[in-house]
Amino acid sequence: MSMDHRTHTAGGDEKEILTIHDVARELGVSASTVSRAISGKGRIGEETRQRVLQFIQDSSFHPNAAARSLAQSRTFNLAIIMPEVRDLVDMPFFHTCMHGAEEVAQSNDYDLLVVTTDGTNLRPLERMVGNRKVDGMILTRTYAKDVFVEYLKQSGVPFVTVGRCYDPKVLQVDHDNSGACKELVMLLISKGMEKVAYLGGGMDQMVNIDRFDGYRQAYAAYRMETEKKWIRTDLTTKSQIAKAVDDLLKVGVDCMLCQDDYICDAVVHELADKGVSIPKDMRVASCHYSRLLDNFPVTITSLKFDIMDIGRKAAQVLIDQLAGKNPSTLTMLDYEISLKESTK
Amino acid sequence: MSMDHRTHTAGGDEKEILTIHDVARELGVSASTVSRAISGKGRIGEETRQRVLQFIQDSSFHPNAAARSLAQSRTFNLAIIMPEVRDLVDMPFFHTCMHGAEEVAQSNDYDLLVVTTDGTNLRPLERMVGNRKVDGMILTRTYAKDVFVEYLKQSGVPFVTVGRCYDPKVLQVDHDNSGACKELVMLLISKGMEKVAYLGGGMDQMVNIDRFDGYRQAYAAYRMETEKKWIRTDLTTKSQIAKAVDDLLKVGVDCMLCQDDYICDAVVHELADKGVSIPKDMRVASCHYSRLLDNFPVTITSLKFDIMDIGRKAAQVLIDQLAGKNPSTLTMLDYEISLKESTK
DNA sequence: TTGTACGCGTTATCAT
DNA sequence: ATGATAACGCGTACAA
């Protein structure tokens, strides 16, 4: 063997770094043969193919990702775009989603890059796209008016959104938030809770728009009317939620439907503070289950979505797209209604 | 302009992709001049330098990461190795850490790859290292006997551990877990809680070893003895913890010190189930704060660590290392003792 | 100060 | 079926 092999930086007994040329020379074949054996592309004799593969197995050869990337104009990297961590509360969703995506990425020989952004700053994305560091992107949250979607569309990078998106051409993976909420509310109504209050916030996000839509659809299905005073879609802070709960108690409703686990958490705490017993004095349900809801003395009725799975599906759809298959543009995932004490 | 520019895959009005040659031709200079202007390396006239930079600003030119990577043998990628998500409970630590790392990475023009592994499988790492997809790695959890550390050492890839490590040559960033626990326990003892029970598990992890060590040191500092029956370091499941709590109630201790928020959560619930009032009938403290602890009727005394910061520091140390600066091999971060009702 | 020419390690195209 | 050779786009000695 030649002695001019580069070794890795730090001290240690690391193995030398081989190239396909090294392998080729060692085997008395040409570099292109080695390349073919590895990629499986192009004609190659079964015998030599096995010989090369065997040698590679035993040796410390790994193809150089950068070189491969340069030659093929592919990076084998995907990026996942995460919202900035305002509060730890809604981290679970995005992180679970991320792990799902990573799992599928790995098993398809892709690596996953994380990018965090607030809702407005495009810089990090522009850099990635510009430098061509990734083959495709996963957007984990969508807005009614979404600058990221707009940017990604015009940039030409393949991408998929977790969450619905108005443009039917965009690859989308989502739970049936609207359908799930509709079914939940219809169930509540059918159990005698005719006045279901809706506590929400952030109606700029698609997921919230869908959930609220489901709520209204449920009433429409029963040919019943919702009342304005039951509906609060402007809640962001804990104190706002607390105040809304107080207001609704005076208004007199049968059940408080919370847009997500965060709101539900605040609602349950406020009710406890007021000495209002669940479900005796007030019913409660959440449009999104998380572990937060397990910490109450009373179990909470909620919608359950398989979050890991949505991450997996998103990555899979994207990878299919990159592979030239034409995945269906909208992948709708199932939900589960978990009926508990809080709506007894 | 020539017409043979490649454009991105999908349909859209994306800008054409330029190379330094395009830029060079456009400006009537050579490619190397452009390269120099960008990198800042090598002599170049201030005037032409500005001219090139200006043009690049206005144009849609971005250097091709793969080509740069191939030429320089650098990827400008870091990887962060996350434990597999067994349960959502200890996700917050690693994810917050990840965001901290990502923040620093971004601001240094690095991108961050995520890799999830169970404690044993080296494959994903081997692929990354082999393919040279990253310049360095962040290991977010350390074990007393750590196969990952061993592998990374012998592989020669620069890396930093979040959590302590026995090898003094390894770059490490950690909170002073031992010191923090020691101070906390000394405080508890000084407040009259002479019999502090220790509830822990997973003594294979460094962080837990350190915490337990702090506990013992506190007693040593007071020249007092701990009793075997106060100490439970074999707890993993909820039911084991519940049983340990029951046992300890019979033994009669003054305070239950929980190794982490997960254990603390289980302990508080078990005490509530048993009708044991905190702090009247039993005191409780946790060696690690998380939002979990906010969900109890009683506020919990705990140690607080700035987790985002440990992620930032880890990335910074690694980047410094890659830049050839010699960062101190052990970076110790501060802690905070949060005294609450549970140890009144 | 600037340009030329070659190398980085792989894939793809053409011969053989 | 296999081998030589030219890209891929950037960095960098070396020459001018």
XYZ file of C-alpha atoms (C1' of nucleotides) in Angstrom:
720
model
C 0.000 0.000 0.000
C 1.129 3.530 -0.636
C 2.064 5.641 2.328
C 0.480 8.925 1.379
C -2.917 8.279 2.874
C -4.375 11.112 4.797
C -5.389 10.256 8.314
C -7.856 12.036 10.491
C -6.892 15.087 12.523
C -6.391 14.185 16.160
C -4.006 11.635 17.567
C -5.222 8.096 17.766
C -4.899 4.809 15.992
C -7.532 5.596 13.378
C -7.485 3.690 10.136
C -6.266 5.346 6.986
C -8.722 6.945 4.636
C -9.159 5.116 1.365
C -10.546 6.245 -1.968
C -12.032 4.177 -4.708
C -8.685 4.479 -6.466
C -6.962 2.806 -3.567
C -9.506 0.052 -3.626
C -9.207 -0.237 -7.388
C -5.437 -0.510 -7.330
C -5.573 -3.035 -4.536
C -7.921 -5.197 -6.548
C -6.268 -4.652 -9.891
C -9.353 -3.114 -11.425
C -10.261 0.424 -12.421
C -11.921 3.068 -10.292
C -15.039 3.053 -12.388
C -15.497 -0.628 -11.767
C -15.387 -0.032 -8.070
C -17.873 2.791 -8.434
C -20.201 0.555 -10.374
C -19.953 -2.208 -7.839
C -20.967 0.180 -5.125
C -23.744 2.008 -6.890
C -25.140 -1.006 -8.673
C -25.504 1.127 -11.768
C -24.022 0.103 -15.084
C -23.128 -3.367 -16.213
C -20.626 -5.275 -14.161
C -19.674 -8.912 -13.849
C -21.242 -10.581 -10.879
C -17.925 -12.077 -9.863
C -15.923 -8.849 -9.800
C -18.848 -7.125 -8.180
C -18.755 -9.532 -5.268
C -15.002 -9.264 -5.063
C -15.157 -5.480 -4.750
C -17.996 -5.529 -2.256
C -16.193 -8.074 -0.177
C -13.015 -6.037 -0.088
C -14.921 -2.933 0.921
C -16.590 -4.831 3.725
C -13.255 -5.837 5.163
C -11.455 -2.582 4.540
C -12.169 0.777 6.062
C -13.370 2.281 2.821
C -16.251 4.710 2.849
C -17.266 6.794 -0.127
C -16.574 10.474 0.368
C -19.892 12.234 0.732
C -18.657 15.558 -0.590
C -17.236 14.057 -3.747
C -20.316 12.032 -4.341
C -22.412 15.075 -3.693
C -20.451 17.155 -6.153
C -20.611 14.545 -8.854
C -24.301 13.775 -8.506
C -25.630 17.108 -7.347
C -27.246 15.367 -4.446
C -26.400 15.772 -0.795
C -28.351 12.982 0.840
C -29.329 15.539 3.427
C -32.799 16.620 4.400
C -33.563 19.597 6.570
C -36.326 19.953 9.086
C -37.449 23.449 9.914
C -38.505 23.869 13.511
C -40.242 26.840 15.098
C -38.202 28.771 17.583
C -38.593 27.521 21.136
C -40.722 30.181 22.749
C -41.821 27.971 25.515
C -41.057 24.380 26.185
C -44.695 23.459 25.999
C -45.074 22.835 22.355
C -41.682 21.324 21.942
C -42.898 17.742 22.246
C -44.828 17.897 19.020
C -42.008 19.164 16.895
C -39.369 17.058 18.484
C -41.328 13.863 18.279
C -41.992 14.729 14.703
C -38.292 15.278 14.180
C -37.421 11.872 15.557
C -39.918 10.260 13.256
C -38.396 12.033 10.311
C -34.914 11.138 11.398
C -35.800 7.483 11.669
C -37.013 7.307 8.100
C -34.210 9.491 6.842
C -31.607 7.203 8.383
C -33.101 4.071 6.983
C -32.941 5.651 3.543
C -29.358 6.762 3.978
C -30.279 10.378 4.385
C -29.123 12.607 7.191
C -31.277 15.196 8.848
C -30.340 18.814 9.463
C -32.191 20.916 12.000
C -32.942 24.545 11.408
C -34.715 26.694 13.910
C -36.372 29.883 12.844
C -38.797 32.383 14.177
C -41.768 32.888 11.934
C -40.166 35.547 9.782
C -36.435 35.209 9.259
C -35.616 33.482 5.992
C -31.848 33.786 6.234
C -31.059 30.314 7.542
C -33.187 28.795 4.819
C -31.678 30.915 2.119
C -28.228 29.827 3.138
C -29.128 26.160 3.035
C -30.895 26.368 -0.236
C -28.278 28.615 -1.750
C -25.382 26.437 -0.707
C -27.335 23.389 -1.742
C -26.722 21.663 1.514
C -29.936 19.683 1.329
C -31.991 17.824 -1.221
C -35.291 18.657 0.372
C -36.957 20.211 3.373
C -39.654 19.448 5.897
C -41.644 22.373 7.189
C -43.168 21.483 10.530
C -45.731 24.212 10.873
C -47.874 26.051 8.385
C -49.573 29.400 8.509
C -52.543 30.651 6.565
C -50.241 33.142 4.951
C -46.904 31.394 5.004
C -43.720 33.158 3.950
C -41.749 29.940 4.211
C -43.996 28.089 1.841
C -43.794 30.999 -0.549
C -40.045 31.078 -0.342
C -39.637 27.350 -0.765
C -41.970 27.312 -3.735
C -40.099 29.983 -5.610
C -36.740 28.543 -4.600
C -37.539 25.285 -6.321
C -36.358 23.042 -3.483
C -38.525 19.989 -3.005
C -40.352 20.237 0.288
C -43.208 18.847 2.301
C -45.282 20.517 4.958
C -46.443 18.992 8.193
C -49.767 20.685 8.398
C -52.141 21.726 5.703
C -51.456 24.337 3.085
C -53.784 26.088 0.669
C -51.696 25.389 -2.406
C -52.793 21.986 -3.714
C -49.496 21.545 -5.507
C -47.535 21.536 -2.286
C -46.748 18.156 -0.734
C -48.614 17.961 2.542
C -48.891 15.540 5.416
C -51.389 16.175 8.130
C -53.711 14.692 10.642
C -57.355 15.195 9.961
C -57.640 17.976 12.496
C -60.859 19.288 11.131
C -62.538 15.903 10.943
C -61.276 14.929 14.364
C -62.611 18.063 16.026
C -65.884 17.721 14.261
C -66.338 14.189 15.491
C -65.298 15.100 19.008
C -67.703 18.012 19.233
C -70.539 16.016 17.737
C -69.887 13.418 20.375
C -69.973 16.016 23.114
C -73.211 17.455 21.818
C -74.763 14.032 21.554
C -73.896 13.461 25.179
C -75.938 16.467 26.123
C -73.322 19.195 26.106
C -75.101 21.487 23.734
C -73.174 24.588 24.665
C -69.562 23.790 23.911
C -67.213 26.728 24.392
C -64.130 27.024 22.212
C -60.916 28.348 23.700
C -58.238 28.991 21.144
C -55.487 31.307 20.038
C -53.113 31.841 17.189
C -55.634 31.620 14.373
C -52.858 32.367 11.952
C -51.752 28.739 12.129
C -53.381 26.241 9.838
C -53.795 23.606 12.501
C -55.837 25.993 14.594
C -57.901 27.120 11.675
C -58.729 23.499 10.939
C -59.644 22.671 14.486
C -61.966 25.616 14.766
C -63.446 24.696 11.441
C -64.221 21.223 12.753
C -65.927 22.750 15.763
C -68.219 24.787 13.540
C -68.873 21.870 11.221
C -70.113 19.804 14.133
C -72.785 22.346 14.923
C -73.632 22.712 11.269
C -74.071 18.960 11.013
C -76.640 19.063 13.788
C -78.221 22.159 12.318
C -77.491 23.973 15.523
C -76.000 27.391 16.061
C -72.930 28.383 18.032
C -73.035 31.556 20.019
C -70.387 34.218 19.757
C -69.926 34.452 23.478
C -68.857 30.792 23.647
C -65.972 31.417 21.332
C -62.598 32.842 22.321
C -59.919 32.616 19.682
C -57.646 35.368 20.917
C -55.890 33.686 23.812
C -52.156 33.628 24.138
C -51.100 34.285 27.729
C -52.062 32.324 30.805
C -53.872 35.294 32.283
C -55.922 35.751 29.141
C -56.948 32.140 29.329
C -57.793 32.467 33.003
C -59.952 35.462 32.270
C -61.673 33.681 29.430
C -62.468 30.794 31.753
C -63.989 33.194 34.262
C -66.062 34.851 31.565
C -67.322 31.535 30.252
C -68.289 30.399 33.718
C -70.581 33.395 33.947
C -71.927 32.886 30.451
C -72.797 29.349 31.370
C -71.540 26.683 29.019
C -71.601 22.905 29.226
C -68.073 22.146 28.171
C -64.827 23.918 27.466
C -63.073 22.684 24.361
C -59.418 23.644 24.361
C -57.539 24.112 21.135
C -54.403 22.466 22.475
C -52.788 20.939 25.517
C -51.213 24.204 26.579
C -54.550 25.970 26.772
C -56.100 22.946 28.398
C -53.437 22.991 31.066
C -54.192 26.596 31.891
C -57.936 25.984 31.840
C -57.773 23.071 34.232
C -55.605 25.032 36.614
C -57.916 28.022 36.547
C -60.957 25.851 37.163
C -59.184 24.254 40.103
C -58.328 27.677 41.494
C -61.963 28.696 41.226
C -63.028 25.554 42.999
C -64.942 24.355 39.964
C -65.017 20.578 39.904
C -64.472 18.586 36.714
C -66.686 17.053 35.418
C -69.350 17.788 38.027
C -69.506 21.547 37.549
C -67.790 21.827 34.182
C -66.669 19.531 31.399
C -63.330 19.908 29.624
C -61.801 18.481 26.466
C -58.619 19.116 24.503
C -58.031 19.036 20.768
C -54.536 17.780 21.379
C -53.240 15.263 23.823
C -49.844 15.538 25.404
C -48.242 14.263 28.539
C -49.180 17.541 30.197
C -52.724 16.272 30.512
C -51.633 13.299 32.587
C -50.717 15.438 35.513
C -54.212 16.321 36.606
C -56.281 14.565 39.230
C -58.943 14.068 36.582
C -58.287 12.408 33.236
C -59.004 14.572 30.213
C -60.945 13.749 27.078
C -58.790 14.577 24.104
C -57.829 13.916 20.525
C -54.762 11.785 20.068
C -52.541 11.960 17.042
C -49.575 9.757 16.298
C -46.937 12.420 16.084
C -43.934 10.216 15.497
C -45.801 8.869 12.540
C -46.488 12.208 10.968
C -42.771 12.860 11.043
C -42.086 9.518 9.438
C -44.663 10.057 6.753
C -43.380 13.518 5.978
C -39.875 12.231 5.467
C -41.146 9.310 3.418
C -43.198 11.469 1.126
C -40.270 13.780 0.600
C -37.895 10.938 -0.125
C -40.374 9.423 -2.553
C -40.601 12.735 -4.294
C -36.835 12.950 -4.540
C -36.750 9.438 -5.931
C -39.001 10.513 -8.745
C -42.017 8.604 -7.568
C -45.044 10.797 -7.426
C -46.374 10.590 -3.895
C -49.919 11.804 -3.401
C -49.819 15.483 -2.663
C -51.955 15.241 0.463
C -51.390 12.476 2.997
C -54.072 12.459 5.639
C -53.381 10.658 8.904
C -55.753 9.143 11.342
C -56.731 10.262 14.820
C -58.175 8.757 17.929
C -60.724 10.132 20.328
C -59.834 9.393 23.904
C -62.909 9.652 26.083
C -62.106 10.241 29.738
C -63.602 11.430 33.006
C -63.516 15.105 32.165
C -66.566 14.820 29.930
C -68.501 12.246 31.881
C -24.729 35.338 -19.900
C -24.439 31.827 -21.131
C -27.581 29.769 -21.354
C -26.341 26.492 -20.002
C -27.006 27.207 -16.357
C -28.600 24.441 -14.443
C -31.757 25.391 -12.646
C -33.356 23.669 -9.718
C -35.588 20.661 -10.160
C -39.243 21.619 -9.796
C -41.113 24.160 -11.859
C -41.022 27.745 -10.704
C -39.325 31.007 -11.471
C -36.176 30.225 -9.498
C -33.000 32.080 -10.297
C -30.256 30.343 -12.205
C -27.393 28.745 -10.343
C -24.072 30.510 -10.711
C -20.522 29.321 -10.137
C -17.492 31.391 -9.377
C -16.581 31.013 -13.034
C -19.779 32.716 -14.068
C -19.094 35.495 -11.640
C -15.502 35.739 -12.844
C -16.462 35.939 -16.486
C -19.126 38.503 -15.732
C -16.568 40.681 -13.984
C -13.729 40.084 -16.361
C -11.506 38.511 -13.722
C -10.374 34.990 -13.025
C -12.113 32.430 -10.862
C -9.355 32.425 -8.307
C -9.765 36.123 -7.797
C -13.394 35.570 -6.986
C -12.478 32.762 -4.653
C -10.003 34.994 -2.865
C -12.498 37.802 -2.532
C -14.927 35.451 -0.853
C -12.562 33.639 1.429
C -10.496 36.686 2.324
C -7.401 34.544 2.000
C -4.531 35.448 -0.276
C -3.604 38.894 -1.474
C -6.181 40.772 -3.468
C -6.679 44.419 -4.393
C -9.163 46.149 -2.178
C -10.917 47.598 -5.194
C -11.488 44.356 -7.062
C -12.369 42.710 -3.804
C -15.205 45.148 -3.238
C -16.295 44.839 -6.823
C -16.597 41.062 -6.530
C -18.340 41.193 -3.175
C -20.770 43.757 -4.471
C -21.619 41.678 -7.513
C -22.186 38.626 -5.359
C -24.487 40.598 -3.110
C -26.678 41.578 -6.019
C -26.525 38.303 -7.867
C -27.895 34.958 -6.757
C -24.473 33.434 -6.326
C -23.875 31.029 -3.480
C -20.779 28.900 -3.165
C -21.503 25.222 -3.678
C -21.123 23.498 -0.331
C -20.128 20.151 -1.798
C -17.373 21.606 -3.931
C -16.072 23.675 -1.089
C -16.253 20.668 1.130
C -14.336 18.522 -1.303
C -11.624 21.092 -1.836
C -11.108 21.942 1.811
C -11.952 18.630 3.419
C -14.391 20.446 5.658
C -18.140 20.075 5.687
C -19.242 22.914 7.925
C -21.546 20.407 9.518
C -21.701 19.364 13.125
C -23.663 16.423 14.419
C -25.465 16.122 17.699
C -26.028 12.651 19.025
C -29.286 12.260 20.890
C -30.420 9.329 22.983
C -33.339 7.406 21.618
C -36.688 8.673 22.829
C -37.766 6.024 25.258
C -40.189 8.231 26.987
C -41.005 11.833 26.351
C -39.962 12.799 29.836
C -36.322 13.396 29.337
C -36.699 14.886 25.922
C -36.696 18.489 27.129
C -33.108 18.334 28.265
C -31.705 17.023 25.035
C -33.862 19.111 22.823
C -33.188 22.328 24.632
C -29.557 21.437 24.442
C -29.909 20.851 20.746
C -31.438 24.243 20.179
C -28.610 25.886 22.054
C -26.111 24.068 19.902
C -27.976 24.943 16.755
C -28.003 28.601 17.646
C -24.248 28.757 17.997
C -23.698 26.543 14.989
C -25.787 28.808 12.783
C -24.053 31.942 13.875
C -20.765 30.336 12.943
C -22.019 29.183 9.555
C -22.234 25.583 10.594
C -25.243 23.382 10.160
C -26.367 20.826 12.667
C -27.214 17.204 11.944
C -29.262 15.131 14.345
C -28.548 11.521 14.998
C -30.586 9.418 17.336
C -29.169 6.229 18.717
C -29.907 3.779 21.421
C -27.030 3.281 23.811
C -25.323 0.597 21.802
C -25.717 0.891 18.056
C -22.705 2.551 16.472
C -23.830 2.224 12.867
C -25.269 5.697 12.359
C -22.112 7.213 13.776
C -19.860 5.057 11.701
C -21.659 6.093 8.568
C -21.320 9.776 9.367
C -17.723 9.545 10.330
C -16.885 7.247 7.469
C -18.566 9.381 4.855
C -17.068 12.463 6.453
C -20.364 14.242 6.605
C -19.412 16.241 9.674
C -16.437 18.097 11.051
C -17.227 17.325 14.644
C -19.766 15.822 16.993
C -21.575 16.631 20.182
C -22.387 13.742 22.452
C -25.275 14.674 24.709
C -25.023 11.960 27.307
C -22.114 10.136 28.826
C -21.845 6.822 30.542
C -19.278 5.571 32.981
C -18.275 3.043 30.399
C -19.089 4.767 27.160
C -18.806 2.960 23.851
C -19.512 6.142 21.954
C -16.681 8.002 23.569
C -14.413 5.077 22.835
C -15.487 4.949 19.249
C -15.156 8.681 18.712
C -11.726 8.707 20.286
C -10.364 6.014 18.062
C -12.103 7.409 15.017
C -10.235 10.661 15.343
C -13.253 12.924 14.820
C -13.181 15.998 17.015
C -15.966 15.804 19.562
C -17.241 17.246 22.791
C -19.354 15.614 25.455
C -22.224 17.176 27.320
C -21.648 15.514 30.625
C -18.500 14.485 32.313
C -16.112 11.853 31.064
C -13.236 10.103 32.761
C -10.718 10.748 30.014
C -9.185 14.159 30.748
C -8.194 14.557 27.119
C -11.801 14.572 25.954
C -13.479 17.956 25.518
C -16.223 18.185 28.085
C -18.928 20.635 29.018
C -20.983 20.058 32.089
C -22.885 21.570 34.934
C -21.370 21.095 38.316
C -23.763 18.323 39.209
C -21.703 17.050 42.034
C -21.130 20.462 43.587
C -24.739 21.418 43.151
C -26.036 18.315 44.859
C -23.563 18.658 47.639
C -24.649 22.212 48.332
C -28.303 21.296 48.156
C -27.979 18.416 50.581
C -25.859 20.443 52.968
C -28.583 23.041 52.910
C -31.224 20.446 53.649
C -29.215 19.028 56.522
C -28.603 22.475 57.934
C -32.335 23.045 57.926
C -32.786 20.062 60.161
C -33.369 17.322 57.641
C -30.668 15.020 58.840
C -32.037 11.916 57.199
C -32.116 12.669 53.511
C -33.143 9.724 51.368
C -31.744 9.385 47.870
C -33.945 8.030 45.097
C -32.093 7.353 41.916
C -31.643 5.008 38.995
C -29.430 4.473 36.032
C -26.109 4.687 37.827
C -24.414 3.905 34.562
C -24.846 7.510 33.498
C -22.225 10.009 34.530
C -24.699 12.667 35.530
C -26.261 10.315 38.030
C -22.944 9.179 39.371
C -22.026 12.813 39.962
C -25.262 13.659 41.684
C -25.003 10.741 44.022
C -21.428 11.650 44.683
C -22.519 15.155 45.704
C -25.032 13.652 48.085
C -22.335 11.639 49.821
C -19.936 14.524 49.889
C -22.460 16.636 51.738
C -22.616 14.107 54.556
C -18.882 13.749 54.540
C -18.505 17.501 54.867
C -20.617 17.424 58.007
C -18.817 14.326 59.218
C -22.120 12.521 59.264
C -23.003 9.099 57.996
C -25.628 8.081 55.474
C -27.555 4.913 56.078
C -27.924 2.230 53.468
C -31.651 2.017 53.872
C -32.048 5.650 52.834
C -30.472 4.988 49.508
C -32.209 3.535 46.469
C -30.279 3.718 43.235
C -32.001 0.953 41.351
C -35.220 2.637 40.303
C -36.416 2.670 36.743
C -40.135 2.011 36.538
C -42.911 3.995 38.176
C -43.925 1.065 40.303
C -40.409 0.582 41.583
C -40.331 4.204 42.594
C -43.714 3.911 44.269
C -42.519 0.921 46.212
C -39.339 2.717 47.235
C -41.400 5.617 48.524
C -43.503 3.249 50.597
C -40.396 1.615 52.000
C -38.836 4.926 52.874
C -41.963 6.098 54.613
C -41.671 3.110 56.912
C -37.952 3.627 57.431
C -38.656 7.171 58.451
C -36.627 9.813 56.647
C -36.824 13.608 56.730
C -36.611 14.327 53.046
C -36.683 12.515 49.727
C -34.073 13.717 47.305
C -34.919 12.731 43.759
C -32.216 12.221 41.178
C -34.243 13.857 38.426
C -37.576 15.371 37.555
C -38.980 12.090 36.313
C -38.388 10.359 39.605
C -39.603 13.401 41.468
C -42.803 13.335 39.500
C -43.447 9.752 40.451
C -42.527 10.387 44.078
C -44.891 13.321 44.439
C -47.712 11.337 42.915
C -47.099 8.379 45.169
C -47.010 10.570 48.244
C -50.265 12.167 47.187
C -51.818 8.745 46.716
C -50.714 7.759 50.180
C -52.197 10.905 51.598
C -48.801 12.125 52.742
C -48.723 15.901 52.777
C -45.734 17.872 51.485
C -43.978 19.420 53.308
C -45.882 18.720 56.497
C -45.394 14.966 56.590
C -42.526 14.642 54.137
C -40.073 16.942 52.411
C -39.119 16.518 48.750
C -36.400 17.927 46.512
C -35.225 17.259 42.968
C -31.737 17.310 41.527
C -33.124 18.537 38.249
C -35.810 21.056 37.552
C -38.140 20.752 34.621
C -41.559 22.030 33.784
C -42.946 18.761 35.094
C -42.437 20.066 38.606
C -44.703 23.045 38.008
C -47.765 20.890 37.800
C -48.013 20.031 41.458
C -50.072 21.818 44.081
C -46.875 22.336 46.043
C -43.785 23.992 44.605
C -40.681 21.817 44.620
C -37.179 22.648 45.777
C -34.783 21.805 42.982
C -31.529 22.433 41.215
C -31.799 24.548 38.105
C -29.372 24.342 35.239
C -29.324 26.502 32.158
C -29.739 23.806 29.572
C -29.859 25.963 26.491
C -26.545 27.324 27.611
C -24.864 23.981 27.938
C -25.814 23.285 24.338
C -24.391 26.618 23.262
C -21.183 26.081 25.156
C -20.738 22.608 23.765
C -21.056 23.846 20.211
C -18.764 26.763 20.930
C -16.066 24.596 22.425
C -16.241 22.256 19.473
C -16.070 25.067 16.966
C -13.129 26.591 18.790
C -11.419 23.268 18.650
C -12.039 23.001 14.923
C -10.699 26.504 14.477
C -7.439 25.420 16.023
C -7.860 27.404 19.205
C -7.310 25.254 22.216
C -10.432 25.487 24.327
C -10.098 24.332 27.903
C -10.862 20.660 28.039
C -13.396 20.939 30.835
C -15.989 23.701 30.841
C -17.947 23.785 34.069
C -21.252 25.595 34.144
C -23.068 27.154 37.015
C -26.222 26.042 38.785
C -28.907 27.576 40.901
C -30.650 26.242 43.956
C -34.337 26.997 43.908
C -35.749 26.740 47.419
C -39.488 26.178 47.478
C -42.317 25.019 49.710
C -41.546 21.333 49.470
C -38.652 21.629 51.927
C -40.137 24.221 54.239
C -2.002 41.901 -7.371
C -3.818 38.575 -10.548
C -4.156 34.440 -13.613
C -3.089 29.351 -14.685
C -3.308 24.804 -13.669
C -4.075 21.122 -10.866
C -6.182 18.426 -7.041
C -10.123 17.061 -4.010
C -12.998 11.817 -4.788
C -16.786 10.441 -7.166
C -19.991 9.653 -11.147
C -20.980 9.465 -16.003
C -19.756 9.128 -20.909
C -17.424 7.197 -24.074
C -14.416 3.824 -25.968
C -12.597 -0.809 -26.047
C -17.841 -6.240 -18.933
C -14.275 -3.030 -18.106
C -11.062 0.988 -18.496
C -9.693 5.751 -19.574
C -11.258 10.396 -19.255
C -13.884 14.277 -18.501
C -16.821 16.704 -15.650
C -18.736 18.533 -10.787
C -17.251 23.715 -8.402
C -14.035 25.381 -5.415
C -9.272 26.219 -3.217
C -4.505 26.993 -3.802
C 0.342 26.484 -4.983
C 2.878 28.503 -8.471
C 3.864 31.418 -12.122
C 3.533 35.929 -14.197
